[in-house]
Every structure is written in structure tokens, then in C-alpha cells.
Amino acid sequence: MQKSVIAKIIEILLIILLIGGMLCFFFIPELYNYFKEDSVTYFYNQSTYYKIAFYGCYIICLTIFGHLIVLFHQVYNHSPFQKEVVIALNNSAILFMLLFIIVILKAFLIPTLLSFVCAFICFMVSLSFYVLKEVIKSAIVYKNEVDYTV
């Protein structure tokens, strides 16, 4: 099977983003204050629930990066019809749904159009990952049946 160069490039970029994200985790309040609009209060002045949700979303995104690295690693090194791919897709679908729930709650508490758009995108990505997981799982079953037949 031919190895996908694009999958390897994306895997390397995701690893760089994951490492950068892990390093930035310790500087979230400073980065938040640096990039915020003037009308938004400082990170330390936000409510505890807001901080927990912010850190939660950040950790969920880093975890999604980790699962995407596994996906692209499997595509590059092995066949995409592996159990690890199904597990990574399932976990990513769950994490995107969790992200959707957090963002939609934020959107109802602090309504902005961008929040609703982000929530909708997270919901659609979660459904897409779930459907892709089911397709890959079915393909693995068919592949195993063909392997047993031969």
C-alpha cells in the first residue's frame, strides 16, 4: 500500500500544534488577556464557571489533536481499516459532542452569533466522525470476511 505523504505532513503539523498547545496551557490567562477585546474583562476577573469551561474546552481540543495524530499515523503507517482508527474516531466524536454541549451552554448564557456557529460546527463534526466511525467499522467487518474467505 502506498504511503500518503499528506497524512505524514498533517501528522507532523498536528504534533507541533499539540506541543505548542501544551506549552501555552501554562500561559492561558496571559494569552487570553493579550488577545481579548477591550470590552472583555480580564481572565482573572471572569467567573469560576467561565474559567472551568475555558480550561475544559482547551483540554478537550488538545485531546482531539491527540486522537487526530493517531488517525493520521494509522493512515500513513498502516491500513486505515484498523480498530485504533475506530476508537480514535469514536473518542473524537464524543469529545466534539462534549465541546458542543459546553459551547451551546455558553451561547445560551452569553448569546453571540459566533458561539452558535461554533456549537453548530462542533455538532456537525461530531456527527460526521460518528458516521465515519460506523463506515470504517463496517469496512473492517467486510475486510475480515474477505480475509477469512481467501
PDB file of C-alpha atoms in Angstrom:
ATOM      1  CA  MET A   1       0.000   0.000   0.000  1.00  0.00           C
ATOM      2  CA  GLN A   2       1.352   3.420  -0.946  1.00  0.00           C
ATOM      3  CA  LYS A   3       2.089   5.715   1.967  1.00  0.00           C
ATOM      4  CA  SER A   4       0.348   9.079   1.956  1.00  0.00           C
ATOM      5  CA  VAL A   5       2.803  11.949   2.211  1.00  0.00           C
ATOM      6  CA  ILE A   6      -0.017  14.352   3.013  1.00  0.00           C
ATOM      7  CA  ALA A   7      -1.023  12.213   6.010  1.00  0.00           C
ATOM      8  CA  LYS A   8       2.548  12.364   7.341  1.00  0.00           C
ATOM      9  CA  ILE A   9       2.757  16.150   6.849  1.00  0.00           C
ATOM     10  CA  ILE A  10      -0.564  16.641   8.642  1.00  0.00           C
ATOM     11  CA  GLU A  11       0.552  14.305  11.435  1.00  0.00           C
ATOM     12  CA  ILE A  12       3.740  16.357  11.922  1.00  0.00           C
ATOM     13  CA  LEU A  13       1.772  19.634  11.922  1.00  0.00           C
ATOM     14  CA  LEU A  14      -0.663  18.213  14.484  1.00  0.00           C
ATOM     15  CA  ILE A  15       2.230  17.107  16.701  1.00  0.00           C
ATOM     16  CA  ILE A  16       3.703  20.620  16.525  1.00  0.00           C
ATOM     17  CA  LEU A  17       0.292  22.134  17.354  1.00  0.00           C
ATOM     18  CA  LEU A  18      -0.184  19.693  20.241  1.00  0.00           C
ATOM     19  CA  ILE A  19       3.229  20.503  21.730  1.00  0.00           C
ATOM     20  CA  GLY A  20       2.620  24.230  21.242  1.00  0.00           C
ATOM     21  CA  GLY A  21      -0.810  23.909  22.825  1.00  0.00           C
ATOM     22  CA  MET A  22       0.595  22.022  25.802  1.00  0.00           C
ATOM     23  CA  LEU A  23       3.237  24.705  26.306  1.00  0.00           C
ATOM     24  CA  CYS A  24       0.653  27.501  26.009  1.00  0.00           C
ATOM     25  CA  PHE A  25      -1.552  25.801  28.602  1.00  0.00           C
ATOM     26  CA  PHE A  26       0.542  27.336  31.385  1.00  0.00           C
ATOM     27  CA  PHE A  27       0.130  30.827  29.910  1.00  0.00           C
ATOM     28  CA  ILE A  28      -3.624  30.777  29.182  1.00  0.00           C
ATOM     29  CA  PRO A  29      -4.512  33.788  31.381  1.00  0.00           C
ATOM     30  CA  GLU A  30      -1.753  35.935  29.869  1.00  0.00           C
ATOM     31  CA  LEU A  31      -2.610  34.913  26.304  1.00  0.00           C
ATOM     32  CA  TYR A  32      -6.320  35.454  26.972  1.00  0.00           C
ATOM     33  CA  ASN A  33      -5.659  38.967  28.263  1.00  0.00           C
ATOM     34  CA  TYR A  34      -3.308  39.737  25.368  1.00  0.00           C
ATOM     35  CA  PHE A  35      -5.748  38.730  22.613  1.00  0.00           C
ATOM     36  CA  LYS A  36      -9.040  39.871  24.173  1.00  0.00           C
ATOM     37  CA  GLU A  37     -11.084  42.834  23.021  1.00  0.00           C
ATOM     38  CA  ASP A  38     -11.053  45.962  25.146  1.00  0.00           C
ATOM     39  CA  SER A  39     -14.685  45.451  26.195  1.00  0.00           C
ATOM     40  CA  VAL A  40     -13.972  41.965  27.626  1.00  0.00           C
ATOM     41  CA  THR A  41     -12.858  41.684  31.246  1.00  0.00           C
ATOM     42  CA  TYR A  42      -9.537  40.152  32.207  1.00  0.00           C
ATOM     43  CA  PHE A  43      -9.276  36.392  32.615  1.00  0.00           C
ATOM     44  CA  TYR A  44      -8.795  36.559  36.394  1.00  0.00           C
ATOM     45  CA  ASN A  45     -11.973  38.683  36.681  1.00  0.00           C
ATOM     46  CA  GLN A  46     -14.112  36.066  34.900  1.00  0.00           C
ATOM     47  CA  SER A  47     -16.355  33.758  36.924  1.00  0.00           C
ATOM     48  CA  THR A  48     -15.085  30.402  38.108  1.00  0.00           C
ATOM     49  CA  TYR A  49     -17.555  28.602  35.818  1.00  0.00           C
ATOM     50  CA  TYR A  50     -16.226  30.525  32.821  1.00  0.00           C
ATOM     51  CA  LYS A  51     -12.636  29.598  33.710  1.00  0.00           C
ATOM     52  CA  ILE A  52     -13.549  25.928  34.183  1.00  0.00           C
ATOM     53  CA  ALA A  53     -15.372  25.870  30.834  1.00  0.00           C
ATOM     54  CA  PHE A  54     -12.457  27.651  29.138  1.00  0.00           C
ATOM     55  CA  TYR A  55      -9.877  25.228  30.506  1.00  0.00           C
ATOM     56  CA  GLY A  56     -12.203  22.314  29.758  1.00  0.00           C
ATOM     57  CA  CYS A  57     -12.568  23.343  26.120  1.00  0.00           C
ATOM     58  CA  TYR A  58      -8.807  23.801  25.872  1.00  0.00           C
ATOM     59  CA  ILE A  59      -8.112  20.327  27.262  1.00  0.00           C
ATOM     60  CA  ILE A  60     -10.771  18.783  25.012  1.00  0.00           C
ATOM     61  CA  CYS A  61      -9.175  20.421  21.969  1.00  0.00           C
ATOM     62  CA  LEU A  62      -5.727  19.130  22.938  1.00  0.00           C
ATOM     63  CA  THR A  63      -7.191  15.642  23.367  1.00  0.00           C
ATOM     64  CA  ILE A  64      -8.828  15.884  19.932  1.00  0.00           C
ATOM     65  CA  PHE A  65      -5.408  16.784  18.493  1.00  0.00           C
ATOM     66  CA  GLY A  66      -4.021  13.638  20.110  1.00  0.00           C
ATOM     67  CA  HIS A  67      -6.722  11.478  18.516  1.00  0.00           C
ATOM     68  CA  LEU A  68      -6.187  13.118  15.127  1.00  0.00           C
ATOM     69  CA  ILE A  69      -2.477  12.322  15.396  1.00  0.00           C
ATOM     70  CA  VAL A  70      -3.394   8.658  15.969  1.00  0.00           C
ATOM     71  CA  LEU A  71      -5.707   8.744  12.935  1.00  0.00           C
ATOM     72  CA  PHE A  72      -3.132  10.207  10.571  1.00  0.00           C
ATOM     73  CA  HIS A  73      -0.422   7.927  11.957  1.00  0.00           C
ATOM     74  CA  GLN A  74      -2.588   4.900  11.181  1.00  0.00           C
ATOM     75  CA  VAL A  75      -3.355   6.206   7.689  1.00  0.00           C
ATOM     76  CA  TYR A  76       0.338   6.761   6.996  1.00  0.00           C
ATOM     77  CA  ASN A  77       1.837   3.611   8.522  1.00  0.00           C
ATOM     78  CA  HIS A  78      -0.959   1.065   8.248  1.00  0.00           C
ATOM     79  CA  SER A  79      -4.275   0.467   6.603  1.00  0.00           C
ATOM     80  CA  PRO A  80      -6.998   2.867   7.767  1.00  0.00           C
ATOM     81  CA  PHE A  81      -9.162  -0.194   8.467  1.00  0.00           C
ATOM     82  CA  GLN A  82      -7.782  -0.783  11.950  1.00  0.00           C
ATOM     83  CA  LYS A  83      -9.524  -0.930  15.322  1.00  0.00           C
ATOM     84  CA  GLU A  84      -7.372   2.008  16.534  1.00  0.00           C
ATOM     85  CA  VAL A  85      -8.952   4.213  13.865  1.00  0.00           C
ATOM     86  CA  VAL A  86     -12.450   3.258  15.015  1.00  0.00           C
ATOM     87  CA  ILE A  87     -11.534   4.005  18.640  1.00  0.00           C
ATOM     88  CA  ALA A  88      -9.947   7.362  17.741  1.00  0.00           C
ATOM     89  CA  LEU A  89     -12.970   8.355  15.628  1.00  0.00           C
ATOM     90  CA  ASN A  90     -15.376   7.346  18.392  1.00  0.00           C
ATOM     91  CA  ASN A  91     -13.450   9.270  21.040  1.00  0.00           C
ATOM     92  CA  SER A  92     -13.212  12.303  18.761  1.00  0.00           C
ATOM     93  CA  ALA A  93     -16.969  12.190  18.114  1.00  0.00           C
ATOM     94  CA  ILE A  94     -17.626  12.092  21.867  1.00  0.00           C
ATOM     95  CA  LEU A  95     -15.194  14.936  22.535  1.00  0.00           C
ATOM     96  CA  PHE A  96     -16.725  17.112  19.814  1.00  0.00           C
ATOM     97  CA  MET A  97     -20.186  16.437  21.275  1.00  0.00           C
ATOM     98  CA  LEU A  98     -18.894  17.434  24.712  1.00  0.00           C
ATOM     99  CA  LEU A  99     -17.415  20.573  23.172  1.00  0.00           C
ATOM    100  CA  PHE A 100     -20.791  21.245  21.536  1.00  0.00           C
ATOM    101  CA  ILE A 101     -22.539  20.978  24.902  1.00  0.00           C
ATOM    102  CA  ILE A 102     -20.105  23.387  26.567  1.00  0.00           C
ATOM    103  CA  VAL A 103     -20.299  25.921  23.733  1.00  0.00           C
ATOM    104  CA  ILE A 104     -24.100  25.763  23.455  1.00  0.00           C
ATOM    105  CA  LEU A 105     -24.426  26.336  27.212  1.00  0.00           C
ATOM    106  CA  LYS A 106     -22.104  29.319  26.876  1.00  0.00           C
ATOM    107  CA  ALA A 107     -24.145  30.536  23.913  1.00  0.00           C
ATOM    108  CA  PHE A 108     -27.351  30.498  25.964  1.00  0.00           C
ATOM    109  CA  LEU A 109     -25.672  32.302  28.870  1.00  0.00           C
ATOM    110  CA  ILE A 110     -23.720  34.802  26.746  1.00  0.00           C
ATOM    111  CA  PRO A 111     -25.517  34.803  23.389  1.00  0.00           C
ATOM    112  CA  THR A 112     -23.390  35.651  20.379  1.00  0.00           C
ATOM    113  CA  LEU A 113     -23.736  34.535  16.794  1.00  0.00           C
ATOM    114  CA  LEU A 114     -20.198  33.149  16.781  1.00  0.00           C
ATOM    115  CA  SER A 115     -20.999  30.894  19.756  1.00  0.00           C
ATOM    116  CA  PHE A 116     -23.999  29.400  17.994  1.00  0.00           C
ATOM    117  CA  VAL A 117     -21.968  28.903  14.802  1.00  0.00           C
ATOM    118  CA  CYS A 118     -19.147  27.198  16.731  1.00  0.00           C
ATOM    119  CA  ALA A 119     -21.680  24.988  18.514  1.00  0.00           C
ATOM    120  CA  PHE A 120     -23.293  24.032  15.201  1.00  0.00           C
ATOM    121  CA  ILE A 121     -19.894  23.211  13.673  1.00  0.00           C
ATOM    122  CA  CYS A 122     -18.924  21.069  16.682  1.00  0.00           C
ATOM    123  CA  PHE A 123     -22.235  19.227  16.433  1.00  0.00           C
ATOM    124  CA  MET A 124     -21.826  18.556  12.704  1.00  0.00           C
ATOM    125  CA  VAL A 125     -18.211  17.415  13.112  1.00  0.00           C
ATOM    126  CA  SER A 126     -19.275  15.087  15.916  1.00  0.00           C
ATOM    127  CA  LEU A 127     -21.951  13.540  13.707  1.00  0.00           C
ATOM    128  CA  SER A 128     -19.502  13.265  10.805  1.00  0.00           C
ATOM    129  CA  PHE A 129     -16.938  11.469  12.959  1.00  0.00           C
ATOM    130  CA  TYR A 130     -19.641   9.128  14.248  1.00  0.00           C
ATOM    131  CA  VAL A 131     -20.807   8.246  10.724  1.00  0.00           C
ATOM    132  CA  LEU A 132     -17.209   7.790   9.556  1.00  0.00           C
ATOM    133  CA  LYS A 133     -16.579   5.512  12.546  1.00  0.00           C
ATOM    134  CA  GLU A 134     -19.557   3.357  11.592  1.00  0.00           C
ATOM    135  CA  VAL A 135     -18.404   3.192   7.960  1.00  0.00           C
ATOM    136  CA  ILE A 136     -14.868   2.171   8.964  1.00  0.00           C
ATOM    137  CA  LYS A 137     -16.249  -0.377  11.437  1.00  0.00           C
ATOM    138  CA  SER A 138     -18.403  -1.932   8.690  1.00  0.00           C
ATOM    139  CA  ALA A 139     -15.462  -1.915   6.291  1.00  0.00           C
ATOM    140  CA  ILE A 140     -13.358  -3.777   8.859  1.00  0.00           C
ATOM    141  CA  VAL A 141     -16.064  -6.443   9.168  1.00  0.00           C
ATOM    142  CA  TYR A 142     -16.242  -6.843   5.379  1.00  0.00           C
ATOM    143  CA  LYS A 143     -12.454  -6.911   5.126  1.00  0.00           C
ATOM    144  CA  ASN A 144     -12.238  -9.641   7.781  1.00  0.00           C
ATOM    145  CA  GLU A 145     -14.903 -11.688   5.971  1.00  0.00           C
ATOM    146  CA  VAL A 146     -12.967 -11.429   2.719  1.00  0.00           C
ATOM    147  CA  ASP A 147      -9.720 -12.344   4.504  1.00  0.00           C
ATOM    148  CA  TYR A 148     -11.341 -15.422   6.034  1.00  0.00           C
ATOM    149  CA  THR A 149     -12.784 -16.429   2.663  1.00  0.00           C
ATOM    150  CA  VAL A 150      -9.385 -16.317   0.993  1.00  0.00           C
TER     151      VAL A 150
END
